[in-house]
Coordinates of C-alpha atoms and ligand atoms in Angstrom, one line a residue:
Chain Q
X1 CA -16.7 -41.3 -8.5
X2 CA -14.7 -39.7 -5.6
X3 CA -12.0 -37.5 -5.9
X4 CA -8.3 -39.1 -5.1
X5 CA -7.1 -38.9 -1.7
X6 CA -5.1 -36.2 0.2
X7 CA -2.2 -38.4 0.6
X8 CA -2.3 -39.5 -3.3
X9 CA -1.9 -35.9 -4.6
X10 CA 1.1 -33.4 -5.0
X11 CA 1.4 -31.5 -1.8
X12 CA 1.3 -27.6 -2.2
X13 CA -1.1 -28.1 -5.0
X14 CA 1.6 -28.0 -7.3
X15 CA 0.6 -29.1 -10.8
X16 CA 4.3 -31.5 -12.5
X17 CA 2.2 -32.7 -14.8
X18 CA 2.4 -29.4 -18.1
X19 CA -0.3 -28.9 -20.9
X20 CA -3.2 -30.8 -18.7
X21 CA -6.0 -28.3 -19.7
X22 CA -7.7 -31.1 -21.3
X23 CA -8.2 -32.3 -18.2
X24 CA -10.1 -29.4 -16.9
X25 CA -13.7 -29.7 -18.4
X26 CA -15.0 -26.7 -19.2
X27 CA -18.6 -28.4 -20.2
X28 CA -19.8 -28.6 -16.7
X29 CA -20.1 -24.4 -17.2
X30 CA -22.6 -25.0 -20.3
X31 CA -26.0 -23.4 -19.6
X32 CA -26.7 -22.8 -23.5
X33 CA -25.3 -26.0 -25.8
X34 CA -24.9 -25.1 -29.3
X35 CA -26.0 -28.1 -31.8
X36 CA -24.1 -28.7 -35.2
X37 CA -26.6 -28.8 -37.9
X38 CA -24.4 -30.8 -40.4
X39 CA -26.9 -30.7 -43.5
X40 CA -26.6 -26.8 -43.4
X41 CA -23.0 -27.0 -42.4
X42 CA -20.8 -25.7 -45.3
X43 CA -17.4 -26.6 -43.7
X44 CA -16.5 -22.9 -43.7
X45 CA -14.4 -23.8 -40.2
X46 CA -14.9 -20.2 -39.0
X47 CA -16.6 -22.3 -35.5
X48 CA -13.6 -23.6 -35.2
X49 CA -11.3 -20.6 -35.6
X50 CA -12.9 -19.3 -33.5
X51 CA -14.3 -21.1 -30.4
X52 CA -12.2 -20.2 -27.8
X53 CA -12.1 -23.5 -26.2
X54 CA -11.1 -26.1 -29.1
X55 CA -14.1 -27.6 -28.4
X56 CA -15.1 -27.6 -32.9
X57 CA -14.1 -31.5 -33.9
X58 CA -12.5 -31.9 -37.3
X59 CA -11.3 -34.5 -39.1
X60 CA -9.3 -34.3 -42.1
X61 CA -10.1 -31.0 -42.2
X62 CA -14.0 -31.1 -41.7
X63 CA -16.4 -30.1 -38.9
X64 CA -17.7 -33.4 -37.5
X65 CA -19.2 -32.3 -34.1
X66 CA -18.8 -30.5 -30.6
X67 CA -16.9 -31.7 -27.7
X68 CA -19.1 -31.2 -24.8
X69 CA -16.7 -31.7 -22.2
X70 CA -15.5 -29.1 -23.1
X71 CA -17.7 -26.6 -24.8
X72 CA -18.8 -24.0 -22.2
X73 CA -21.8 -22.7 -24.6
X74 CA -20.6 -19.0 -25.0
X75 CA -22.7 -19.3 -28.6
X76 CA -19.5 -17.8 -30.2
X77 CA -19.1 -20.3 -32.9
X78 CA -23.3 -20.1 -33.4
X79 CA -22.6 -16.2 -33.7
X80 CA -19.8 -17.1 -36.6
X81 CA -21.7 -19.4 -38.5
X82 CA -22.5 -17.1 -41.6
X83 CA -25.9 -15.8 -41.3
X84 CA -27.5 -17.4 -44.5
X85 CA -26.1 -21.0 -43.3
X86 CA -26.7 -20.9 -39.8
X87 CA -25.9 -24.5 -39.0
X88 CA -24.9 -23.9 -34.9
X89 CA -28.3 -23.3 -32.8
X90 CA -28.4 -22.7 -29.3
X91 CA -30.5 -24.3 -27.0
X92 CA -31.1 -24.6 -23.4
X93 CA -28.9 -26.5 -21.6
X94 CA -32.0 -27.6 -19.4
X95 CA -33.7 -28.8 -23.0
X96 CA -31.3 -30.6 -24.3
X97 CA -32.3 -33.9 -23.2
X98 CA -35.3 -32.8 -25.9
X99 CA -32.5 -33.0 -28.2
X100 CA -33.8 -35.0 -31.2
X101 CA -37.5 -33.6 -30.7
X102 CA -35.4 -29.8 -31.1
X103 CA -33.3 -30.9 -34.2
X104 CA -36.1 -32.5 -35.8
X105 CA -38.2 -29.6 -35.9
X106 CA -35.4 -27.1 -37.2
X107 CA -36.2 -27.2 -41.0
X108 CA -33.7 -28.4 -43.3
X109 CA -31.1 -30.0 -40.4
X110 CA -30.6 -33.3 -41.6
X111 CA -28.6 -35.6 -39.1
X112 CA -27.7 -33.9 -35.8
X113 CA -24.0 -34.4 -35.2
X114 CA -23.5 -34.5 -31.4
X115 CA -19.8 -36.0 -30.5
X116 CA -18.1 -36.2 -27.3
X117 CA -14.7 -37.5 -27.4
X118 CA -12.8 -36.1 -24.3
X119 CA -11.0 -38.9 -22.9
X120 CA -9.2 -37.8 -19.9
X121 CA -5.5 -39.2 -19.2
X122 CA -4.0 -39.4 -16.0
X123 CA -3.4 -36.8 -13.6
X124 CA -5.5 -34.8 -11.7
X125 CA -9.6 -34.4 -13.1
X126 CA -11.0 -31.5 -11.8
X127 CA -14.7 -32.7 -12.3
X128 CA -13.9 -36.0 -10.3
X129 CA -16.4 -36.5 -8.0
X130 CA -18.5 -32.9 -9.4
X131 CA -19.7 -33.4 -12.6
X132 CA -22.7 -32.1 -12.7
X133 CA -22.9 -31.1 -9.5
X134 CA -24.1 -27.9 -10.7
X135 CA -20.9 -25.9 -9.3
X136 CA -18.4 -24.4 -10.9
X137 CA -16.6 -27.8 -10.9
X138 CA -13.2 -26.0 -9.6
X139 CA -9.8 -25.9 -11.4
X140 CA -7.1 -27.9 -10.4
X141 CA -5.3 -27.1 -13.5
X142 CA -5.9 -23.5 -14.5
X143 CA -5.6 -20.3 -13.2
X144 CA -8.6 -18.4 -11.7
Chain W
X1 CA 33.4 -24.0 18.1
X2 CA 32.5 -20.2 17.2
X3 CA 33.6 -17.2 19.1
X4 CA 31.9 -14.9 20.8
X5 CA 30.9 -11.3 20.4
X6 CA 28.7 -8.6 20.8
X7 CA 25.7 -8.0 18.6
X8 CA 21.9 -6.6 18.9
X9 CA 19.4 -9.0 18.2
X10 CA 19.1 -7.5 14.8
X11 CA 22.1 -7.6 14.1
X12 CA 22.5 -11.2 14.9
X13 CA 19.5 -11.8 12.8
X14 CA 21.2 -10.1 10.0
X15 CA 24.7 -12.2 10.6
X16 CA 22.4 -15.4 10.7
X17 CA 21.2 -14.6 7.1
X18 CA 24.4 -13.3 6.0
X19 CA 25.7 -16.8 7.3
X20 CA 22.9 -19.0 5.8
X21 CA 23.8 -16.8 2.3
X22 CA 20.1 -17.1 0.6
X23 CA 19.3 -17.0 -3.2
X24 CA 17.1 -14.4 -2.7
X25 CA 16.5 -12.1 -0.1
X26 CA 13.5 -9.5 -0.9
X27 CA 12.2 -7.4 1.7
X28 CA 11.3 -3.8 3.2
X29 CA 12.1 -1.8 6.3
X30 CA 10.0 -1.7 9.4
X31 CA 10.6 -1.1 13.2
X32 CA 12.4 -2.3 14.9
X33 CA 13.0 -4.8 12.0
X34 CA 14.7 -2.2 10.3
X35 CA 18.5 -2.8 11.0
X36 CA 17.8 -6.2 9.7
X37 CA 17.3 -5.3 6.2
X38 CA 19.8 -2.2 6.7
X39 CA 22.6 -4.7 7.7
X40 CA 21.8 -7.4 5.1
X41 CA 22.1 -4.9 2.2
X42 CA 25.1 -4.1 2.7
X43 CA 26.3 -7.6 2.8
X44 CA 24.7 -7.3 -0.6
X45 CA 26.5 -4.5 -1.6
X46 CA 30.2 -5.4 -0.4
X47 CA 29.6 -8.7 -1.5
X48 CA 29.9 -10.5 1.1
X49 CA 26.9 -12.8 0.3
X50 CA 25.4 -14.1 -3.2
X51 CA 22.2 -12.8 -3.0
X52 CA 19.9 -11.5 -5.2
X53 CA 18.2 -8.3 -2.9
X54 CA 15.1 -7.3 -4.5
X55 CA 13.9 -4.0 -3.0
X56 CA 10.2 -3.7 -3.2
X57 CA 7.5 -1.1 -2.3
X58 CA 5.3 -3.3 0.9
X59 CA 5.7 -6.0 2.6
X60 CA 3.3 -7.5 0.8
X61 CA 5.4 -7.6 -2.3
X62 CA 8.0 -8.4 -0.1
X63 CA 6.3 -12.3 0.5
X64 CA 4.9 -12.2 -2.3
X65 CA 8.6 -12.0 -4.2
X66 CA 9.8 -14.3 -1.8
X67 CA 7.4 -16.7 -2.4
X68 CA 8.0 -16.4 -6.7
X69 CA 11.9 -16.6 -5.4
X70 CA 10.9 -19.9 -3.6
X71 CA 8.6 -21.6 -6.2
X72 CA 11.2 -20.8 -8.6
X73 CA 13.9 -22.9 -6.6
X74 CA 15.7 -20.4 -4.7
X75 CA 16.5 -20.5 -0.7
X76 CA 14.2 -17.4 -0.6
X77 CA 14.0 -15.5 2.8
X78 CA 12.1 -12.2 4.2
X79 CA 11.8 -10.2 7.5
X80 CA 9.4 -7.7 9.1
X81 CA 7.4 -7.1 12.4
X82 CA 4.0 -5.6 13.3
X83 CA 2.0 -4.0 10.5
X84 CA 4.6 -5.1 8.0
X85 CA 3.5 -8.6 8.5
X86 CA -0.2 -7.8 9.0
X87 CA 0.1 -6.6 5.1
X88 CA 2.1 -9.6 4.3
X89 CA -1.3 -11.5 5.7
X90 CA -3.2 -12.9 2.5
X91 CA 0.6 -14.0 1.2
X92 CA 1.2 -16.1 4.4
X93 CA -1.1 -18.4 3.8
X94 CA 0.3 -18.6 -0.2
X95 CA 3.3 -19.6 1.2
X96 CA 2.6 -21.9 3.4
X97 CA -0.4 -23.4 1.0
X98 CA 2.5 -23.9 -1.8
X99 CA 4.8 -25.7 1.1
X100 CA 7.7 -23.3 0.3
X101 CA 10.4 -23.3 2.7
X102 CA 10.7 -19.8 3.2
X103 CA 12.7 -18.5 6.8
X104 CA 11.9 -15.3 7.7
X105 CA 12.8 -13.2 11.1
X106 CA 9.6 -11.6 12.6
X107 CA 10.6 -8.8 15.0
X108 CA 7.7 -8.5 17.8
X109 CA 5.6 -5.1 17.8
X110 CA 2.5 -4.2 18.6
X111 CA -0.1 -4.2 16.0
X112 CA -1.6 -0.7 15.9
X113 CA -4.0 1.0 17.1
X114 CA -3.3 2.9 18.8
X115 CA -0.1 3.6 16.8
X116 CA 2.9 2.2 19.1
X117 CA 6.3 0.8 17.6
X118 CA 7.2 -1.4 20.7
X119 CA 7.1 -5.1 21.8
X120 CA 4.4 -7.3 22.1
X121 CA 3.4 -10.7 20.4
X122 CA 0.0 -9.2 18.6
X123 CA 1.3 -9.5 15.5
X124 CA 2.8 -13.1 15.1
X125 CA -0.1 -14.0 17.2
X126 CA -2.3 -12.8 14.9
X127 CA -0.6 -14.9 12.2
X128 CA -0.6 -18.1 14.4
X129 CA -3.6 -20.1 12.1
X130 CA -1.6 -19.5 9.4
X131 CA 0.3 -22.1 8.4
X132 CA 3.3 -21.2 9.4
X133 CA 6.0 -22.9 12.0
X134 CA 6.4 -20.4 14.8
X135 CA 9.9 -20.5 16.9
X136 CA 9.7 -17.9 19.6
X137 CA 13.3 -16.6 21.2
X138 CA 14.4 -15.1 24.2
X139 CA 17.7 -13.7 23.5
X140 CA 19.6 -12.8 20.3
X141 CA 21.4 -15.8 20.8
X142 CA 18.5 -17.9 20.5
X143 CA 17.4 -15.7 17.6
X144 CA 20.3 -16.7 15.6
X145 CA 20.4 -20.3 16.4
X146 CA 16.6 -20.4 15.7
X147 CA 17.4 -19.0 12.3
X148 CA 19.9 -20.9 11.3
X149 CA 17.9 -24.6 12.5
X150 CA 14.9 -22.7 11.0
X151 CA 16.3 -23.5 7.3
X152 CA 16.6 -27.4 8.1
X153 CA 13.2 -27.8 9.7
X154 CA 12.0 -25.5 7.0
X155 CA 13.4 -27.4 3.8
X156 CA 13.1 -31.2 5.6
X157 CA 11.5 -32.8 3.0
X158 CA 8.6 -34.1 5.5
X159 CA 7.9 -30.4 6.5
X160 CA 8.6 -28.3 3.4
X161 CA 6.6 -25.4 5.4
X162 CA 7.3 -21.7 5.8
X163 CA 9.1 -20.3 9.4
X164 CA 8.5 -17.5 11.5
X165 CA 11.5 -17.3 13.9
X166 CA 10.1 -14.0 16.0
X167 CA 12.3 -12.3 18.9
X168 CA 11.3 -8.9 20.8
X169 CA 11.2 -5.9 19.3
X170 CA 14.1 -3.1 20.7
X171 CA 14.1 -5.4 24.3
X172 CA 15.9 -8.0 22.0
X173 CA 15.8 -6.4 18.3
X174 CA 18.4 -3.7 19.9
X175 CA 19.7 -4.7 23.1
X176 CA 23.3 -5.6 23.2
X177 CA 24.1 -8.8 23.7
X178 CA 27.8 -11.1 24.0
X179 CA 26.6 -14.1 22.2
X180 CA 28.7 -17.2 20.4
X181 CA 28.3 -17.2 16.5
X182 CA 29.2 -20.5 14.2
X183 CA 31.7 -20.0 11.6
X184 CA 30.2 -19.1 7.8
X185 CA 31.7 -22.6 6.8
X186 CA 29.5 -24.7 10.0
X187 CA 26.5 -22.6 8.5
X188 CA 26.9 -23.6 5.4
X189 CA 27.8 -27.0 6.2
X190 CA 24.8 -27.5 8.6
X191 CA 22.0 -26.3 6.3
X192 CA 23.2 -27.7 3.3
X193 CA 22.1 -27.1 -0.6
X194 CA 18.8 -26.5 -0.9
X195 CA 16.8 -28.7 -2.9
X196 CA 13.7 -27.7 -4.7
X197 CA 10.7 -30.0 -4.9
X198 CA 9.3 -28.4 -7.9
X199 CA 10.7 -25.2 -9.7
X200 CA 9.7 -23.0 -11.7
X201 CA 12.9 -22.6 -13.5
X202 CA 13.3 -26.2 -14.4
X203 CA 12.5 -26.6 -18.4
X204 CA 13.1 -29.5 -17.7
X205 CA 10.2 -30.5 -15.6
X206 CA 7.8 -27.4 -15.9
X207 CA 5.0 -26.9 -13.1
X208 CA 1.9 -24.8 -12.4
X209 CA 1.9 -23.2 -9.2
X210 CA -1.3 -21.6 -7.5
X211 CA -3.9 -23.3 -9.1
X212 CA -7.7 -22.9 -8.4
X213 CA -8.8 -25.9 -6.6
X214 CA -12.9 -25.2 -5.3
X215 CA -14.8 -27.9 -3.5
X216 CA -13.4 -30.6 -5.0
X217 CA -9.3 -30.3 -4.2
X218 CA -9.4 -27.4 -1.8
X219 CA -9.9 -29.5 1.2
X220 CA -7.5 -32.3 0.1
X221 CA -4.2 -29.3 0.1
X222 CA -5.5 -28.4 3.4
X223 CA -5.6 -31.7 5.0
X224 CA -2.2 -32.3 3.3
X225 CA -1.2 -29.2 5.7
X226 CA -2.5 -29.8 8.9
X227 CA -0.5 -33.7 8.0
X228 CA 2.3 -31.8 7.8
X229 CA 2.4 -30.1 10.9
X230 CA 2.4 -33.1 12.7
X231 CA 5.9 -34.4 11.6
X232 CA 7.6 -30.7 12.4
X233 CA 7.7 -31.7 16.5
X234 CA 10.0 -34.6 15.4
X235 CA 12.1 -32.7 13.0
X236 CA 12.1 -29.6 15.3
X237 CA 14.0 -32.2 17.9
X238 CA 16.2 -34.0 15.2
X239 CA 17.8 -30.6 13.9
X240 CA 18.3 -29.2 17.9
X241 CA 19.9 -32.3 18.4
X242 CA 22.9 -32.2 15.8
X243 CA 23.0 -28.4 15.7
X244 CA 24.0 -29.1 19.4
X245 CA 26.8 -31.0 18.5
X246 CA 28.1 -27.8 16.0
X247 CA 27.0 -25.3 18.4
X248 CA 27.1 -27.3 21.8
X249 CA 23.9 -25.1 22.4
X250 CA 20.4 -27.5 23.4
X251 CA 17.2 -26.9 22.1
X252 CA 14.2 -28.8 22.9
X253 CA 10.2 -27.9 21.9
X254 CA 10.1 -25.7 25.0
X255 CA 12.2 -24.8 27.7
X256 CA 12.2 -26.1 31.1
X257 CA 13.7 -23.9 33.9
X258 CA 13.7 -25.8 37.2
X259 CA 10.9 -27.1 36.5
X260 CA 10.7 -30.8 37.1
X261 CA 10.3 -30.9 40.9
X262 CA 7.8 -26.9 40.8
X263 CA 4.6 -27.1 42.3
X264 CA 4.1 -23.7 40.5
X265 CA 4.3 -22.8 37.3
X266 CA 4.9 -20.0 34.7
X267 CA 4.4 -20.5 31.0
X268 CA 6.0 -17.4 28.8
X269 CA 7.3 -16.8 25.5
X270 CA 10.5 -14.5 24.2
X271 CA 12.5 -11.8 26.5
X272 CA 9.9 -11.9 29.4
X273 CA 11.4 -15.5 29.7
X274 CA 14.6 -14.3 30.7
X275 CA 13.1 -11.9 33.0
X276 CA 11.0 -14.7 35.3
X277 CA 14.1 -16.9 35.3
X278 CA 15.4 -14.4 37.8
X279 CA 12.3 -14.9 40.3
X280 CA 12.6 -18.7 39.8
X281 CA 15.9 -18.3 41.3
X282 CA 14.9 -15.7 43.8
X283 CA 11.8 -17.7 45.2
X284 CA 13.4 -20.8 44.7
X285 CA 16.1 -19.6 47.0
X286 CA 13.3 -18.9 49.7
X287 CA 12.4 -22.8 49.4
X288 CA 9.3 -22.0 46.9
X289 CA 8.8 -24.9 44.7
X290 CA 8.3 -22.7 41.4
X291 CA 9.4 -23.3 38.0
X292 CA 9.2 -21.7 34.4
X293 CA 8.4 -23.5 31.0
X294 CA 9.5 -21.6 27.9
X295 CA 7.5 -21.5 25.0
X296 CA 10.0 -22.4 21.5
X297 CA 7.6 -23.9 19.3
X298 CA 4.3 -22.6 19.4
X299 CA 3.1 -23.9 15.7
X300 CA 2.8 -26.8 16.0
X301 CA 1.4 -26.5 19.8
X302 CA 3.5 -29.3 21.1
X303 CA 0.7 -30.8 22.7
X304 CA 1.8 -33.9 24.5
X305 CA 4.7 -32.9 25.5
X306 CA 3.6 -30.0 27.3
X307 CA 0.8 -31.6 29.2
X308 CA 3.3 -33.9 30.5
X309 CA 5.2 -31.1 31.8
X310 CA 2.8 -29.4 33.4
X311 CA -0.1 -31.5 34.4
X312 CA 1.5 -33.0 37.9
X313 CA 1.8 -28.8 38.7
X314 CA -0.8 -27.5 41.5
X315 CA -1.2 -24.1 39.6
X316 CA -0.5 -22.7 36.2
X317 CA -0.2 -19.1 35.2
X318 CA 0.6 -18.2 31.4
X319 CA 1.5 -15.4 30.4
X320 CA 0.7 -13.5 26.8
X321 CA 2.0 -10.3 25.4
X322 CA -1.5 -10.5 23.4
X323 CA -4.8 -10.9 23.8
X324 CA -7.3 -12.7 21.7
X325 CA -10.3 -10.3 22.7
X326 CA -12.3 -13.4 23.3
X327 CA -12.6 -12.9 26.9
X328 CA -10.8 -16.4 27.6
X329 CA -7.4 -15.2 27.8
X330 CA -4.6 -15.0 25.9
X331 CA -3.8 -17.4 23.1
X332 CA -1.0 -19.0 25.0
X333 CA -3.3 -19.6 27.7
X334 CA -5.9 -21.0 25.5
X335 CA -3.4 -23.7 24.3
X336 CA -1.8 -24.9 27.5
X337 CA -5.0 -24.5 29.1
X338 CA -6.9 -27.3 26.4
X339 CA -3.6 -29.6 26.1
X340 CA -4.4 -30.4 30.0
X341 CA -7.8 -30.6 29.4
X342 CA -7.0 -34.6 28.8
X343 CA -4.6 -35.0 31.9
X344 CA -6.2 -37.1 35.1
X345 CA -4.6 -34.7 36.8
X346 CA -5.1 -31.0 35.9
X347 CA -3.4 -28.2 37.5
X348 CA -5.5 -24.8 38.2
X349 CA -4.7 -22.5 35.6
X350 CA -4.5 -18.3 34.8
X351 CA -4.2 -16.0 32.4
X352 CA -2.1 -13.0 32.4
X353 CA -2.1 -10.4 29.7
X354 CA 1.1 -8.6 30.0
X355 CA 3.3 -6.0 28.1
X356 CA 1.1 -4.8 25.7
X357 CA 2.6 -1.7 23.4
X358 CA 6.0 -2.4 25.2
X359 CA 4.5 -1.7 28.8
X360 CA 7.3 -2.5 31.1
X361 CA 7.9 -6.2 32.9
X362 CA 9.7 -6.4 35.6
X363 CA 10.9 -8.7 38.5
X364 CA 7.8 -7.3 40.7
X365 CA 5.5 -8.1 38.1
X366 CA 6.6 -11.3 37.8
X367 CA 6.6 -11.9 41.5
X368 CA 3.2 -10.3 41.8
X369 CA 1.9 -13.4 39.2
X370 CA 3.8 -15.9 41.6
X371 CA 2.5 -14.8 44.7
X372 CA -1.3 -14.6 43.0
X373 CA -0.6 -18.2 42.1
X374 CA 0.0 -19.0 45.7
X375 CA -2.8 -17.5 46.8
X376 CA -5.3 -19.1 44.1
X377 CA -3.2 -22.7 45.6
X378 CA -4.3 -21.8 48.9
X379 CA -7.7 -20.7 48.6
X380 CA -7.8 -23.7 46.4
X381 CA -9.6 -22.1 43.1
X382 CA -8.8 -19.7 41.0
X383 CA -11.3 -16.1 40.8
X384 CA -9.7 -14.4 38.9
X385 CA -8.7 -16.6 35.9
X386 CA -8.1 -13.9 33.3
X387 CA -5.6 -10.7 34.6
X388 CA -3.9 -7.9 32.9
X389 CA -0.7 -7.1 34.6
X390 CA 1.1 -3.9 34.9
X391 CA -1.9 -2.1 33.6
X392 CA -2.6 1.4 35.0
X393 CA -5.4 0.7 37.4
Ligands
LIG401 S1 -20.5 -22.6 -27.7 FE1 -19.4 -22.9 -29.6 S2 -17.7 -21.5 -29.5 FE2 -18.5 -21.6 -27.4 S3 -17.3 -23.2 -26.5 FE3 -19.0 -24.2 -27.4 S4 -18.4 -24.9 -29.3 FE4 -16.9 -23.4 -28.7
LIG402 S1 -19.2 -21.9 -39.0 FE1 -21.1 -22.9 -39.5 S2 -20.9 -23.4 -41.6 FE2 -18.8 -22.9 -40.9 S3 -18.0 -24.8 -40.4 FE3 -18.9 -24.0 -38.5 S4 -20.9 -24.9 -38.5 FE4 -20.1 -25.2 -40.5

């Protein structure tokens, strides 16, 4: 996909459009991807106090995956999972396509929970045209 | 229709800004730009405008508070000359990246070094790639009416870019001149309300200004620029043509001073204008066929327009009070020189580099460039394309 045209976006690279980081997917930044471990998982939620980007998916009050779109890999949610549960590994980003062949030889993992559920609106998509284009997929949308 | 009185250029400058009555107004002192900001604050402080005069340590906080003034919705303006604007440098291109409308007064001085505090046209020049709209001026007069049309094109909602409206430094900045001012009520009439695109101050309808945008937007805001530029020409001639009919002054791209019928021509920007004017007349009164065109607008380069007036010519000479150190001339030069390059018919053209650090022009110089032209005409080429005149040989 190609990004939109010149004459399609607001001039001066103003952004009307308020509360769009959502839009701005972090992901593309990911060189380690952590994987949710759900069997170990004891739905402490300290991964998602604490992941800086949101990126921890609950519902009704309960880790149910990672948002990759969005999740740039810093491992912090990895480093909060309490030691003796350790249900967030890291892997390389390069690996992951191993995925399944990784989780299944983690003892004890059960079902791997990998969710992605960024679905951009409108407006202006940073990664348009970029996504893994292996640059920093620019930021119409945030400050440097 | 005003009256007339007698002001410096600065001080005209100052009476144009006092006239147009901005939001804000922040700047810092410089010379020969220094009356400027002298005389507006004390509009300020007898109230005799509305504006909010923020005082600030550089000229680069200077446009950099202007342009927070501007993005916020305010009719934001500035001033400076010479190294004030080379620190302003990085927050040019801000401005004129965000399309704010900002107006401000660029007195000509020499870039140092070596250190020197008088005219030449290094340092708007320098900042010609910026973005910016460029009106050049010869008298105060022309100063103050440049400012004052400078808000319009500035704040047309097809341009929306910054101006630089640049007069000489001390020749102009504080000579003493009997021009004709409007009345603060045509002014305010002419330039109108300002209306923000976006602003910062709107809860309303809250925006993000300055973004990052890498290789995937960067070149789209760009090209969104450059568009731009190419609808100022027509706006330039729109707001000449009804601040004629408030001011009864005219104002086109460029100045032609018989011109039409020349054989020979002279391309200058600012005082130096004036200067040659006299020589026009002089040679003209010996039967020469020589003219002069005055550079006004210089960004955009009006192109077309000046091809048309100059390509029938036998011989050009342009002259620059700056070099661009590429050993093709000065910048001027470099323009004129590539909008003939697409004429059938292309005069023979020259480069003269003159009045650098405020070196003296006068009527001999000038006559000295018209009789090299009609030497060059004779002989029928041109060998020595690129001169520096009045320089201590
Ligand atoms: S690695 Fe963990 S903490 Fe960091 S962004 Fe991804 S999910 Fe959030
Ligand atoms: S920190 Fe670990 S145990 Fe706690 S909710 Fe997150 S993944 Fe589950």
């Amino acid at each position: 996909m190609i990004g939109r045209a010149w004459k399609e976006i607001p001039r001066g690279a103003v952004i009307p459009e308020p509360g769009n980081a959502h839009h701005y997917q972090t992901g593309d930044w990911r060189s380690f991807r952590p994987i949710w471990l759900k069997d170990r998982c004891i739905q402490c939620l300290r991964c998602w106090i604490m992941c800086p980007d949101s990126a921890i998916i609950t519902e009704d009050g309960k880790v149910v995956g990672i948002d990759y779109s969005h999740c740039k890999g810093c491992g912090i949610c990895a480093n909060e999972c309490p030691a003796k549960v350790d249900a967030i590994k890291m892997i390389k980003e390069d690996e992951a396509d191993d995925f399944d062949k990784i989780a299944s030889s983690i003892p004890d993992s059960g079902s791997v929970g990998e969710v992605n559920r960024t679905e951009p609106k409108t407006g202006l998509r940073a990664d348009e045209g970029h996504r893994r284009s292996g640059a920093n997929a620019g930021a119409v949308g945030r400050e440097a | 229709m005003g009256k007339r009185v007698a002001l410096t250029g600065n001080e005209a400058a100052a009476l144009a800004m006092k006239q147009i009555n901005p939001d804000v107004v922040a700047a810092y002192p410089i010379t020969p730009q220094t009356d400027i900001v002298q005389y507006f604050s004390s509009f300020v402080h007898d109230g005799k405008v509305k504006t909010e005069f923020v005082t600030v340590e550089s000229e680069h906080s200077a446009m950099s508070a202007t342009i927070g003034a501007s993005a916020a919705g305010a009719r934001a303006m500035t001033a400076t000359s010479s190294q004030g604007l080379a620190l302003m440098w990085e927050m040019l291109y801000i401005a004129s990246s965000y399309r704010l409308p900002i107006v401000m007064p660029v007195v000509n001085r020499a870039l140092s070094g070596p250190i020197n505090i008088h005219c030449d046209h290094s340092d708007t020049m320098g900042a010609r790639d910026s973005g910016w709209i460029q009106l050049y001026s010869e008298s105060a007069q022309e100063a103050y009416d440049n400012l004052i049309q400078a808000v319009r094109i500035a704040e047309h909602p097809d341009v929306r870019l910054p101006v630089m409206v640049c007069f000489d430094g001390f020749i102009t900045s504080h000579g003493l001149e009997n021009l004709e001012i409007l009345e603060d009520s045509e002014v305010s009439e002419f330039i109108g309300e300002f209306e923000p695109e976006y602003s910062l101050l709107d809860p309303e309808h809250p925006v993000t200004f300055g973004p990052l945008a890498l290789q995937n937007y960067y070149f789209e805001f760009k090209r969104q620029q450059a568009d731009a530029m190419t609808k100022v020409a027509a706006v330039v001639r729109r707001v000449g043509m009804e601040f004629e009919k408030v001011s009864g002054r005219h104002y086109e791209l460029f100045e032609e001073y018989r011109l039409g019928d020349a054989e020979m021509a002279m391309v200058v920007a600012n005082s130096t204008a004036g200067t040659a004017k006299e020589v026009v007349d002089e040679l003209r009164a010996q039967g020469k066929k020589v003219g002069l065109l005055k550079i006004r607008m210089f960004r955009p380069f009006p192109k077309e327009e000046i091809a048309a007036a100059l390509s029938s010519k036998q011989i050009v000479a342009v002259l620059d009070r700056a070099d661009t150190y590429s050993t093709m001339g000065g910048p001027i030069y470099n323009e004129v020189r590539s909008a003939l390059y697409d004429e059938k018919l292309r005069p023979l053209t020259m480069s003269y580099i003159y009045g650098l650090g405020g070196r003296d022009v006068g009527l001999d110089d000038i006559r000295k460039v018209f009789s090299d032209m009609e030497a060059s005409r004779t002989a029928g080429k041109v060998s020595e394309p690129i001169n520096y005149l009045g320089v201590h040989e």
